[in-house]
Short mmCIF file of C-alpha atoms in Angstrom, two decimals:
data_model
loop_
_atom_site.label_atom_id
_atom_site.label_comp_id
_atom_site.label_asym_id
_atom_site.label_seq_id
_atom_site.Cartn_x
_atom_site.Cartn_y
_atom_site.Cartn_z
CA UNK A 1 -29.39 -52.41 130.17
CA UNK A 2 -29.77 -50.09 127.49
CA UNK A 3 -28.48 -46.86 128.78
CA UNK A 4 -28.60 -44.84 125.28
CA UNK A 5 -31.67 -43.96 125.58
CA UNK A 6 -33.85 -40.95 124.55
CA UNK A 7 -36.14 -39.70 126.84
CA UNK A 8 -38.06 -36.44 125.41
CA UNK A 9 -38.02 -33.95 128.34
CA UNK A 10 -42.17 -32.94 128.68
CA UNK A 11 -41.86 -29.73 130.67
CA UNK A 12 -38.96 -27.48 128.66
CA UNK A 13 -39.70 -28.92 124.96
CA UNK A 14 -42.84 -27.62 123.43
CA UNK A 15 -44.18 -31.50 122.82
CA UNK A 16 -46.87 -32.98 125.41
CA UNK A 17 -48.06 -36.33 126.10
CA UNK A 18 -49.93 -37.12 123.55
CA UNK A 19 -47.09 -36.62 120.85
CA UNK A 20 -44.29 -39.22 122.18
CA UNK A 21 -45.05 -42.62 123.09
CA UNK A 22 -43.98 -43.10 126.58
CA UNK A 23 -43.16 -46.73 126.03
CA UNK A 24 -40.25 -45.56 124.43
CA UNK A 25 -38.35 -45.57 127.69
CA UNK A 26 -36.24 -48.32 127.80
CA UNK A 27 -34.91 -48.06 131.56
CA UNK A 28 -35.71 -51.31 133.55
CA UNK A 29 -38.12 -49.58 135.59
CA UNK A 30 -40.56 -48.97 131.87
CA UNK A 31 -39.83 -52.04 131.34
CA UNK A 32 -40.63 -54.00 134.14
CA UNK A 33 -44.15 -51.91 134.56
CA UNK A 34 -45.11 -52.65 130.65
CA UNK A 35 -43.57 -57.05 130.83
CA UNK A 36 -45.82 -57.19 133.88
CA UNK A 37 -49.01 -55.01 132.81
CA UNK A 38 -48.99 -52.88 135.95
CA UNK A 39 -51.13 -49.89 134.60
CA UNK A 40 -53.58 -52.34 133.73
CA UNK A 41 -53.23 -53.86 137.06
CA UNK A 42 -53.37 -50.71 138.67
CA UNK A 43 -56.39 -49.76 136.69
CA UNK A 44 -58.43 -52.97 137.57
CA UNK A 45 -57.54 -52.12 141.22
CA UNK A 46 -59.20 -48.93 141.35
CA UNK A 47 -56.34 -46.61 139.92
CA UNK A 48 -57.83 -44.57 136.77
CA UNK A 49 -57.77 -41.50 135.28
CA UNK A 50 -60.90 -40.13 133.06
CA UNK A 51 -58.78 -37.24 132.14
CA UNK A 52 -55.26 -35.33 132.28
CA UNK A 53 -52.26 -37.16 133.11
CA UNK A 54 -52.35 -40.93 132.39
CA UNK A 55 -51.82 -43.32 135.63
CA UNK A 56 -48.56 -44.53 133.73
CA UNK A 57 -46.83 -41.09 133.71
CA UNK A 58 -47.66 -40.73 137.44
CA UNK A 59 -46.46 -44.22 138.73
CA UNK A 60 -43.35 -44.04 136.63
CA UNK A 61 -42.70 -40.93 138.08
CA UNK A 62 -43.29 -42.37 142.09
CA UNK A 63 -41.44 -45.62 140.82
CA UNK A 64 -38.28 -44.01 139.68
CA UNK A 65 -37.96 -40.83 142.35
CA UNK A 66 -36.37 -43.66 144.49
CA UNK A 67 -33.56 -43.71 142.47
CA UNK A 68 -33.54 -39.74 142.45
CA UNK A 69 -30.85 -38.09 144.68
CA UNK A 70 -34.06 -35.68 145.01
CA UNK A 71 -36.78 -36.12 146.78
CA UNK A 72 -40.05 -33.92 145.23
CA UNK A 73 -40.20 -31.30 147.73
CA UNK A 74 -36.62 -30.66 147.05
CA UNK A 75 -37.04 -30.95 143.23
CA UNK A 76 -40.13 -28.32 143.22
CA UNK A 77 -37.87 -26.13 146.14
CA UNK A 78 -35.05 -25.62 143.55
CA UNK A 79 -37.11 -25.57 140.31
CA UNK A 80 -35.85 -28.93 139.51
CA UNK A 81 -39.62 -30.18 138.52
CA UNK A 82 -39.90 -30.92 135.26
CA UNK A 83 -43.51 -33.18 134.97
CA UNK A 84 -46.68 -32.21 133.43
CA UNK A 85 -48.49 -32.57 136.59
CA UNK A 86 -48.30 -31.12 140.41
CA UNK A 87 -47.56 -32.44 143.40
CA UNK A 88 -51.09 -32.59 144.29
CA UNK A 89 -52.46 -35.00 141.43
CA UNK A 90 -49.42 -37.57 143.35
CA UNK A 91 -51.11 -36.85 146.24
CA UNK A 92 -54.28 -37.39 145.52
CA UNK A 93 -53.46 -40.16 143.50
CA UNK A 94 -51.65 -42.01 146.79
CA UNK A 95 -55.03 -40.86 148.60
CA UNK A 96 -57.53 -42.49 146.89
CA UNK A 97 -59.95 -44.42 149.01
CA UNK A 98 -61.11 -46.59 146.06
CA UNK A 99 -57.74 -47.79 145.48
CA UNK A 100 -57.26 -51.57 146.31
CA UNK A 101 -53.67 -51.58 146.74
CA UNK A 102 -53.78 -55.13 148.37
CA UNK A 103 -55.41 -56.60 145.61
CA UNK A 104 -52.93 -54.98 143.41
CA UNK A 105 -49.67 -56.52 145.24
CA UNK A 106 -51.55 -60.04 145.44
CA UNK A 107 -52.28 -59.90 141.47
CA UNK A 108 -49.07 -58.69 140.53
CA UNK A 109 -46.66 -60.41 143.24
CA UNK A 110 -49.11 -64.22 141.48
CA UNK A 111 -47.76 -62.78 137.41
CA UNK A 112 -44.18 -62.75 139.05
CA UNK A 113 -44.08 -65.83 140.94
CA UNK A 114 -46.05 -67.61 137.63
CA UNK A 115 -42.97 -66.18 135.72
CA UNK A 116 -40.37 -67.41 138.15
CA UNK A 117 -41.44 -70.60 138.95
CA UNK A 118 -41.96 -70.85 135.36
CA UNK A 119 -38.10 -70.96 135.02
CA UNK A 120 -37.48 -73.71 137.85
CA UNK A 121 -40.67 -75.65 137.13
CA UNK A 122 -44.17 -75.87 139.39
CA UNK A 123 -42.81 -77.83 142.26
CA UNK A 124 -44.69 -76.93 145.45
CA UNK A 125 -42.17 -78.60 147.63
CA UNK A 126 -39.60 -76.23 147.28
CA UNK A 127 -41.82 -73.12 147.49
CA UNK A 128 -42.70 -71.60 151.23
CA UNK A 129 -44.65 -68.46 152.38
CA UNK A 130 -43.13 -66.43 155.38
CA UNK A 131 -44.97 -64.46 157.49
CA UNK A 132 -43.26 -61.43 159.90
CA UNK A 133 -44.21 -58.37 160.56
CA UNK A 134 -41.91 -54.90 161.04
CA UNK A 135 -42.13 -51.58 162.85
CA UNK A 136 -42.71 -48.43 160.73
CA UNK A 137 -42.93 -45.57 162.88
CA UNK A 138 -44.59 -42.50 162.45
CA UNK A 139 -45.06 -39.62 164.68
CA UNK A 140 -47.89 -36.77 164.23
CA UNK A 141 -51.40 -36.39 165.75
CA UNK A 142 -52.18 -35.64 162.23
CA UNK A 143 -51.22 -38.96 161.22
CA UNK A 144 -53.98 -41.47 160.83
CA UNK A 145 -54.51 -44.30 163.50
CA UNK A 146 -50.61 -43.97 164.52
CA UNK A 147 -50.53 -46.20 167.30
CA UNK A 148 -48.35 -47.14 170.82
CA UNK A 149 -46.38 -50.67 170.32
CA UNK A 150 -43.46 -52.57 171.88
CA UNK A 151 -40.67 -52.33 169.38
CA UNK A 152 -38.88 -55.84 170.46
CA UNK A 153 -35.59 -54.42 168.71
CA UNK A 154 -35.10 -51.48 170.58
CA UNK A 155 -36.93 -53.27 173.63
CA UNK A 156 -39.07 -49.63 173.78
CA UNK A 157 -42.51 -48.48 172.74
CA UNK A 158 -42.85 -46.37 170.06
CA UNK A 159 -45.52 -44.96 168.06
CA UNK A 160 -46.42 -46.05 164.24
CA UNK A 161 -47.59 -49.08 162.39
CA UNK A 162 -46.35 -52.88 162.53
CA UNK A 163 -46.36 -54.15 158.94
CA UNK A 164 -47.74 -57.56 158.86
CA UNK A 165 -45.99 -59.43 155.66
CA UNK A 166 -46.38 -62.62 154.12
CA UNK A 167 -43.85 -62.81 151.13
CA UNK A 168 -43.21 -66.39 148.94
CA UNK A 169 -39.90 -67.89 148.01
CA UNK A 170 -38.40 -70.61 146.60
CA UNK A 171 -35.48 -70.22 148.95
CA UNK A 172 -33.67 -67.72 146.01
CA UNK A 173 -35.92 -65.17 145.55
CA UNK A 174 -38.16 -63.51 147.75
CA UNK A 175 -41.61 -61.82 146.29
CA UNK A 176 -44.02 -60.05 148.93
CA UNK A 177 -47.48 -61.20 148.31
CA UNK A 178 -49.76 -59.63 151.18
CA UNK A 179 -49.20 -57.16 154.07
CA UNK A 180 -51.39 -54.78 156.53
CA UNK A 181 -50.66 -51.85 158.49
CA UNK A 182 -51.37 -52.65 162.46
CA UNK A 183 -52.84 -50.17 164.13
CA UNK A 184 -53.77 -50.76 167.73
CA UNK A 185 -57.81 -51.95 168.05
CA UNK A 186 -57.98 -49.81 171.48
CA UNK A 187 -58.85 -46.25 170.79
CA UNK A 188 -56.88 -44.47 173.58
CA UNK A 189 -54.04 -46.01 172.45
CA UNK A 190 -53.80 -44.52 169.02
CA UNK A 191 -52.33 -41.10 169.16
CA UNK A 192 -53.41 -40.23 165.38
CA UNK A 193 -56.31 -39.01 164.83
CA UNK A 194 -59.59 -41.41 163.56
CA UNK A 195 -61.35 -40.53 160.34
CA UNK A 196 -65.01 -40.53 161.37
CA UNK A 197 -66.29 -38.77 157.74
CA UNK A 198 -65.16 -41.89 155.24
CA UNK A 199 -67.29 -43.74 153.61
CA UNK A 200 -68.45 -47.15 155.21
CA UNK A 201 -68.81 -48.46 151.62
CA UNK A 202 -65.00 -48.07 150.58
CA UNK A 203 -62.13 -49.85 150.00
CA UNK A 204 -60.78 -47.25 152.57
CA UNK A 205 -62.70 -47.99 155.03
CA UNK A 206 -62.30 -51.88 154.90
CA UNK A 207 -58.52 -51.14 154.75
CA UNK A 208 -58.71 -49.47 158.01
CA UNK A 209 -60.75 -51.82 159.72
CA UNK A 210 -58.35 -54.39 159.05
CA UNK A 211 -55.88 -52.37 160.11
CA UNK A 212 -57.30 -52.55 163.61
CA UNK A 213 -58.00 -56.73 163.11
CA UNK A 214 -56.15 -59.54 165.30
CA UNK A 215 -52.53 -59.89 163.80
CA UNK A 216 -52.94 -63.71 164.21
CA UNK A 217 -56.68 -63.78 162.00
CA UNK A 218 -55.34 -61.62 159.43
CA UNK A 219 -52.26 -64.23 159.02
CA UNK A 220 -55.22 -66.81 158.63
CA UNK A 221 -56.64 -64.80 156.33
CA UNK A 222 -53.66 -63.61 153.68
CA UNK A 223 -53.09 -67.31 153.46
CA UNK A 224 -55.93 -68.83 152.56
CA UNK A 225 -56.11 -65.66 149.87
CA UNK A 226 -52.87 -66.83 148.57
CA UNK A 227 -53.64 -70.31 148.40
CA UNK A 228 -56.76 -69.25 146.36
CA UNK A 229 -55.67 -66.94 144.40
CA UNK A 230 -53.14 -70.31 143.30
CA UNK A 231 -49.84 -69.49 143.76
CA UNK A 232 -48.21 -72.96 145.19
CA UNK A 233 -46.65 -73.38 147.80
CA UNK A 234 -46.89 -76.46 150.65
CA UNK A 235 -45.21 -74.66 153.67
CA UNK A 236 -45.49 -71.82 155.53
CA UNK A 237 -42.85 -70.75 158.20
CA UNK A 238 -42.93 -68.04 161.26
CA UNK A 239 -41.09 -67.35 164.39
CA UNK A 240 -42.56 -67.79 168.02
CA UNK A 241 -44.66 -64.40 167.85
CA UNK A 242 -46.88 -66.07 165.24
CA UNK A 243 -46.74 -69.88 167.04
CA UNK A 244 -50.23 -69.69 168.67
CA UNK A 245 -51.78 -72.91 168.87
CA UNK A 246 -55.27 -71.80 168.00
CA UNK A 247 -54.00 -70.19 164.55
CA UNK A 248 -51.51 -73.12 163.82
CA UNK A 249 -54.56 -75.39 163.78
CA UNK A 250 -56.69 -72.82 161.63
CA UNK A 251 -53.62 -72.84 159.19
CA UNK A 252 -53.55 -76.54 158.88
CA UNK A 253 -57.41 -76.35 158.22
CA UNK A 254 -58.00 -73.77 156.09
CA UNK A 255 -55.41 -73.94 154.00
CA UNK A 256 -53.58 -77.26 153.88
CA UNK A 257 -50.52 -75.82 154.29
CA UNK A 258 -47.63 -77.57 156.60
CA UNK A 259 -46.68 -75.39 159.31
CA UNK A 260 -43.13 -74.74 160.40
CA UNK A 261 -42.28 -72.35 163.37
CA UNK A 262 -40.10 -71.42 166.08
CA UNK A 263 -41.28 -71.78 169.76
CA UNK A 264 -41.13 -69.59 172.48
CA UNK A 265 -39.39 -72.11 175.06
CA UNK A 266 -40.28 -70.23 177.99
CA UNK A 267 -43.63 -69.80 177.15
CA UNK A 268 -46.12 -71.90 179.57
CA UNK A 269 -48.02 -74.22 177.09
CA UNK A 270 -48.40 -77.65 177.56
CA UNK A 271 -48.28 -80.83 175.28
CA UNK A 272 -49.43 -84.11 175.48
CA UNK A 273 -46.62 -86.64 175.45
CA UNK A 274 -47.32 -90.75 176.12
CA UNK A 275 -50.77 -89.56 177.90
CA UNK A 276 -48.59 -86.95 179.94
CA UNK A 277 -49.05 -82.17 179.99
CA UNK A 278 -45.18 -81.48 179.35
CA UNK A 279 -43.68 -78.44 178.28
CA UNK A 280 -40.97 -78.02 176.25
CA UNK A 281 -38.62 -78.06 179.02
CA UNK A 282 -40.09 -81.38 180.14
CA UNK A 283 -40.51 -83.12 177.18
CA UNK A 284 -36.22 -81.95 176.19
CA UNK A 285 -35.27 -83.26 180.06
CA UNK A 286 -37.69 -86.31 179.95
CA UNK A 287 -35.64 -87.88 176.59
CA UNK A 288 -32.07 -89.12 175.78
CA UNK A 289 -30.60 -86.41 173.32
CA UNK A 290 -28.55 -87.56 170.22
CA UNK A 291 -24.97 -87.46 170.93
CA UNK A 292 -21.88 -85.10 169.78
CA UNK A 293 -22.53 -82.03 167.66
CA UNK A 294 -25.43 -83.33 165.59
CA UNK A 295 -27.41 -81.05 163.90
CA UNK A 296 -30.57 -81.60 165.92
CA UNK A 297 -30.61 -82.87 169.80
CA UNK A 298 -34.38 -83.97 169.94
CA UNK A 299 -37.03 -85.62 167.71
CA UNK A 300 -40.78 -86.49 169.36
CA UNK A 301 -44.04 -86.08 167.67
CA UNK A 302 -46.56 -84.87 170.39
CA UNK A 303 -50.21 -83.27 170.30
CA UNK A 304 -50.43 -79.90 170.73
CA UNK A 305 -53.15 -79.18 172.73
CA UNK A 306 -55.54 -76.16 171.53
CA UNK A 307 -57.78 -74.93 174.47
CA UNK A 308 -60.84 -72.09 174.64
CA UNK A 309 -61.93 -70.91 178.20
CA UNK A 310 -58.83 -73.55 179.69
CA UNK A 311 -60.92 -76.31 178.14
CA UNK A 312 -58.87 -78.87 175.39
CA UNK A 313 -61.17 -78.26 172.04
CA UNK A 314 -58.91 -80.36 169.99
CA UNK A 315 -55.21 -82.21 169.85
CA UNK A 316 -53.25 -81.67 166.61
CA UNK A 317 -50.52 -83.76 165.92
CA UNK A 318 -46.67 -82.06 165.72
CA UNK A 319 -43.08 -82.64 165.35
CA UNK A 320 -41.04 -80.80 167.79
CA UNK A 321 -37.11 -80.35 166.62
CA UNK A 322 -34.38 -79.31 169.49
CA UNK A 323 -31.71 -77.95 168.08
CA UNK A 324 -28.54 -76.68 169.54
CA UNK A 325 -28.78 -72.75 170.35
CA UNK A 326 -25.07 -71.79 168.63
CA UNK A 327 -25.14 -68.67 170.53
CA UNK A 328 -25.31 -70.09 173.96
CA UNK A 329 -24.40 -73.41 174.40
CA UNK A 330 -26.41 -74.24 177.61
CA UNK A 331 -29.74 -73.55 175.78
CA UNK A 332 -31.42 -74.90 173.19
CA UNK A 333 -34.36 -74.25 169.85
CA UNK A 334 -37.43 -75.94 169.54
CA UNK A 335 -38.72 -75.95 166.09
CA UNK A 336 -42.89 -77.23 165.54
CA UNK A 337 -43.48 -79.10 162.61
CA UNK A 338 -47.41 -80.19 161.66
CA UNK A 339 -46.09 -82.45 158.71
CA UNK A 340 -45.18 -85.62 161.40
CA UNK A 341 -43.93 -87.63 158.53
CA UNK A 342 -40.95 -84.83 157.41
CA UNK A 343 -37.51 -85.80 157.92
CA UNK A 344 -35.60 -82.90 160.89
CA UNK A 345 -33.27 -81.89 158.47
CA UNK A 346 -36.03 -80.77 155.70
CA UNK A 347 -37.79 -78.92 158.70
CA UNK A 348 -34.48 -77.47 159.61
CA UNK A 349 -33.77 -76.40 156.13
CA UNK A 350 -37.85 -75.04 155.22
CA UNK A 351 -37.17 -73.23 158.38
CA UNK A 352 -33.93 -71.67 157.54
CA UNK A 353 -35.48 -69.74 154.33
CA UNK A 354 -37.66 -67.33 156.95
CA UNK A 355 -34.56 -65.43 157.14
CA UNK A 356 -35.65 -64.15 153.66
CA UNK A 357 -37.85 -62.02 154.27
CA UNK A 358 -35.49 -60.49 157.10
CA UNK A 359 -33.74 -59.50 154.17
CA UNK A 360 -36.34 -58.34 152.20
CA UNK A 361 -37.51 -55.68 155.11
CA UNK A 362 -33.63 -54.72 155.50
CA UNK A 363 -33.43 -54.02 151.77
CA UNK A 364 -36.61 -52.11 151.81
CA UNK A 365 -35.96 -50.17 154.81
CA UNK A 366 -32.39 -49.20 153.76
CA UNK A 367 -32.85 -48.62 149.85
CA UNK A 368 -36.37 -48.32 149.03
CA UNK A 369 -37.70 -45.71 151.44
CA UNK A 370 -40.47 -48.70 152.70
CA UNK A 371 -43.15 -46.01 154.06
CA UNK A 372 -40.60 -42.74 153.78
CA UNK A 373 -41.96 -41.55 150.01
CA UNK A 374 -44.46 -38.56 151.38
CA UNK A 375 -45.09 -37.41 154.10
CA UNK A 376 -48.99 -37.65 153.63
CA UNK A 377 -50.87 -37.90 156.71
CA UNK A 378 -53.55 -39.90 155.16
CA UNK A 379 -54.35 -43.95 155.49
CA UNK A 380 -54.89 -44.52 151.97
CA UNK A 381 -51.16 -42.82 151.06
CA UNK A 382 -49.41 -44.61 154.06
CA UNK A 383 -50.84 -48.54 152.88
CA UNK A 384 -49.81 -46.86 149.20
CA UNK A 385 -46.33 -46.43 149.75
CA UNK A 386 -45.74 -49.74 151.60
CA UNK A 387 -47.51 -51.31 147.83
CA UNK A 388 -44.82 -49.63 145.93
CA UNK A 389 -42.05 -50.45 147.88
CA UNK A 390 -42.64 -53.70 148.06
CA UNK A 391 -43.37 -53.57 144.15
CA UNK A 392 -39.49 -52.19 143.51
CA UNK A 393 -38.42 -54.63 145.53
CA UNK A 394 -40.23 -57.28 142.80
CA UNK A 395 -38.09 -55.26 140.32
CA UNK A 396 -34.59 -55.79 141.75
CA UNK A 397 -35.59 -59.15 142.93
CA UNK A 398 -36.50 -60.53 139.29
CA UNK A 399 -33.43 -58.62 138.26
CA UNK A 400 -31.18 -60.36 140.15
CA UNK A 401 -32.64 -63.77 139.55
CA UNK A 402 -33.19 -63.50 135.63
CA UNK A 403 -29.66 -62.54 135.19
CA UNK A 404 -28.28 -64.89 137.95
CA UNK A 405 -26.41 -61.65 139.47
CA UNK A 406 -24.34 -62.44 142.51
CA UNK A 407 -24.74 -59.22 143.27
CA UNK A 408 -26.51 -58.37 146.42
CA UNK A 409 -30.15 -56.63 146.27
CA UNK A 410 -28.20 -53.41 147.49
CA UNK A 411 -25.66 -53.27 144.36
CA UNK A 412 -28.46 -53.73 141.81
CA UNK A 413 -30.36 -50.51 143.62
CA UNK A 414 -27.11 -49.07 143.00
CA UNK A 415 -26.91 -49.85 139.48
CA UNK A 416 -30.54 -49.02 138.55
CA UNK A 417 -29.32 -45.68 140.36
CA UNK A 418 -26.74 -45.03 138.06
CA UNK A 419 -29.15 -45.98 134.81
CA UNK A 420 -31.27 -43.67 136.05
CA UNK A 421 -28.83 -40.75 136.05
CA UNK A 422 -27.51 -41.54 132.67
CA UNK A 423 -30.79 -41.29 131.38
CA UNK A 424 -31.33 -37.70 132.66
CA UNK A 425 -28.11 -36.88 131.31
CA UNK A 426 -29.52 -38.36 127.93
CA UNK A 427 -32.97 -36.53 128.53
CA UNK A 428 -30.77 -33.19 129.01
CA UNK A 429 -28.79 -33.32 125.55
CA UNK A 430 -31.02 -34.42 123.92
CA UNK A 431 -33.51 -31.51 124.68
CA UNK A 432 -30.39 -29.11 123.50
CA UNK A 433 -29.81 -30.97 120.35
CA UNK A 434 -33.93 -30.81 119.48
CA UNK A 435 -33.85 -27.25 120.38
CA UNK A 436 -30.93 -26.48 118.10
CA UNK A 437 -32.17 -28.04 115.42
CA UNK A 438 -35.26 -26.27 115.40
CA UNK A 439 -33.47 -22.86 115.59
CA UNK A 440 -31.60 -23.70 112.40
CA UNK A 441 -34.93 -24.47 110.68
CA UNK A 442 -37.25 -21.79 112.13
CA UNK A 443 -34.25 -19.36 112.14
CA UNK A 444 -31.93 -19.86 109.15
CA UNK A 445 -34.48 -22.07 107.08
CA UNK A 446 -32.60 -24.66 106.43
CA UNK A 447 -33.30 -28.09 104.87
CA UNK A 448 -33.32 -31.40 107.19
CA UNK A 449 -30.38 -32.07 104.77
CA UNK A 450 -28.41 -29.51 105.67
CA UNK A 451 -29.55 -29.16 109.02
CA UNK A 452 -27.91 -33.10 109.56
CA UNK A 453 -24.97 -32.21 107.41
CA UNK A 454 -24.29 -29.10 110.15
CA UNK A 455 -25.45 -31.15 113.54
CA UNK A 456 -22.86 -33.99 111.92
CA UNK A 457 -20.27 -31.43 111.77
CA UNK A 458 -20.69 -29.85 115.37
CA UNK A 459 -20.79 -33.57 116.72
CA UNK A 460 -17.21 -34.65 115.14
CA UNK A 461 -15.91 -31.44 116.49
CA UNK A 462 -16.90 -32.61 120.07
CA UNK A 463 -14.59 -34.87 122.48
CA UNK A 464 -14.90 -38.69 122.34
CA UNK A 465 -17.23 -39.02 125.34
CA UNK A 466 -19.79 -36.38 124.60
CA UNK A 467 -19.32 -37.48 120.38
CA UNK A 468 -20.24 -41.41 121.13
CA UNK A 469 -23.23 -40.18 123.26
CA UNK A 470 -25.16 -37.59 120.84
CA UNK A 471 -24.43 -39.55 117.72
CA UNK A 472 -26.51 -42.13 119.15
CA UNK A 473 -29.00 -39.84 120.10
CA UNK A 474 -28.94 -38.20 116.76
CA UNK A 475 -28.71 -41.62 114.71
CA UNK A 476 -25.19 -40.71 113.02
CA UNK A 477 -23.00 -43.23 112.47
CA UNK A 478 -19.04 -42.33 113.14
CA UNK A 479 -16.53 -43.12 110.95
CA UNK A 480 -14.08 -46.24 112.08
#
């Protein structure tokens, strides 16, 4: 990282936008936005300006304030808003009901997984999508469609969204592809209020009535986007809260994908075995278990059995994997597998790498502010800020794998934290040294020679820290 850097400050100095290039920024943030064309992304997506501030200005500006130790209503509170724009063009910018921000995370989260599997080579094997969702709450009758759901951590109901996310990974890195606010499809159980004046027409609107869609037909849906949008993968993994046989089977159909999930083992569903309805239970009691501490207990292929109005509509073929439950040792895991032909510890290990995308909420939720930018009470701003958590998560994520870091996703926030600062710091002396220099020219009249021959002499004058720092700025080269 390049933390000599010269950032022109475009509030105090008397330049504008149009007179610096902004792609002078070198910070990783700049750089990650220009490698992976996200304006232009951004702009194909709905995101445009016809005039004033370019999109690029704004969205560096919501990309980095992450890594500020301010948020903007502090910095505008204590003066400390520097940007050629107000709060209201972010606003309204987040806002915008023609902005696709879905389309946007699929499209970008495809360049990124091109690029990394790019550096391991296309084998679909390896690569799985996970799907999970996580609370977000919210509180506000102001706040669009906030909703009343069980929050199966705190084992409580709570009002706000469930983020439905289906990330890829190659079981190193994690990259979220496509996700959906959940809002509760029974009006008297949304506490927010209901837009009734937007347009039918917009991207808005469709947004929202997804929002209110079957968690279990949107999962059907994301994946057969992903598959044709053609980013590989063969496998796609979920815990029992996603293991409904009716969407299993539409998963297998649609998409082609092998399906790998958890089971609920008291759950009352029933499977054929040698011409026989077992449950789980059954079908574990029925057979002899391997013996001594093996890594799996159980191996059968079955038929699930997928039923509409208690009538069997079809029988799909599964693996079912018992495994040893490590935190109680008189229970046991059941693990569904629609690939019959894959060996139990492949299904054990494709299974494992679902725990990614725990981490990947964990790290958004703790670093990223995932949904805790603004505290906008519109739709459009609340799916926005999920899109651009998720897209700094990309950031640290490629960080971390191009430079095979071992550190963890939380020390590189910390470290992009720090660049951050440094650049300010930068920014600042570097406004003082412009400033100074123009006072010797307006003021004394000097030449640019002797103007350099004086800024050269105040520099030498100045401790070691503060002299290594502007002579870069200044392009002076100190003496050995």
């Amino acid at each position: 990282m390049n933390k000599n850097t010269t950032i022109p400050s475009n509030a105090q100095s008397k330049m504008t936008i149009d007179q610096y290039d902004l792609n002078e920024c070198e910070s990783t943030t700049s750089r990650f936005l220009d490698r992976f064309k996200v304006v232009k992304l951004l702009a194909e997506c709905g995101a445009y300006k016809a005039k004033g501030v370019p999109v690029r200005v704004i969205i560096l500006y919501i990309f980095n304030l992450i890594f500020s130790p301010m948020s903007m209503y502090y910095q505008m509170k204590i003066n400390a808003f520097h940007e050629d724009f107000s709060k209201n063009t972010v606003y309204r910018f987040l806002e915008n009901v023609h902005m696709n921000w879905h389309r946007f995370l699929l499209r970008l989260s495809a360049l990124i997984i091109r690029h990394v599997t790019g550096l391991t080579g296309n084998n679909d094997k390896r690569y799985a999508l996970l799907v999970d969702d996580t609370p977000l709450s919210k509180c506000g009758r102001a706040m669009e469609l906030v909703s009343k759901y069980f929050n199966h951590v705190t084992m409580g109901y709570e009002y706000g969204y469930r983020v439905l996310t289906i990330a890829w990974t190659d079981g190193v890195t994690t990259i979220p592809v496509r996700y959906s606010l959940l809002a509760s499809s029974f009006d008297e159980k949304i506490k927010g209020r209901i837009r009734q004046d937007i347009d039918k027409r917009s991207i808005g609107a469709r947004i929202q009535k997804m929002a209110r869609s079957s968690m279990h037909d949107l999962t059907v849906q994301f994946a057969c986007d992903i598959v044709r949008s053609g980013i590989p993968a063969s496998i796609i993994a979920f815990d029992s809260w996603f293991a409904v046989p009716k969407t299993i089977s539409r998963l297998v159909k649609e998409t082609g994908l092998t399906v790998i999930a958890r089971l609920k083992t008291n759950f009352n569903q029933y499977y054929e075995f040698e011409g026989k309805m077992m449950t789980l239970k059954d079908i574990y009691h029925f057979n002899r278990k391997r013996r001594g501490k093996s890594s799996w207990k159980l191996s059968i292929s079955v038929n699930m059995l997928v039923k509409e109005k208690n009538k069997i509509v079809e029988r799909v073929p599964v693996k079912l994997v018992y495994l040893p439950n490590r935190a109680n040792k008189k229970e046991w895991i059941c693990i569904l597998c629609t690939d019959t032909q894959m060996d139990e510890n492949e299904i054990i290990r494709n299974y494992g790498k679902r725990w990614n995308i725990e981490v990947m909420f964990k790290c958004s939720k703790q670093y990223l502010k995932f949904g805790k930018d603004f505290q906008s009470p519109s739709f459009e701003a609340q799916n926005a800020q999920i899109a651009i958590a998720f897209t700094r998560y990309m950031l640290i994520a490629i960080e971390q794998r191009e430079s095979e870091d071992y550190r963890s996703c939380g020390e590189l926030f910390m470290l992009f934290y720090q660049e951050l600062q440094d650049i300010t710091y930068i920014q600042s002396l570097s406004l003082i040294l412009e400033l100074f220099k123009a006072g010797l020219s307006e003021v004394l009249g000097l030449s640019e020679k002797q103007i350099h021959a004086v800024v050269e002499y105040v520099i030498s004058a100045l401790p070691g820290y503060l002299k290594r720092t502007l002579s870069v700025v200044n392009g002076i080269q100190l003496a050995a």
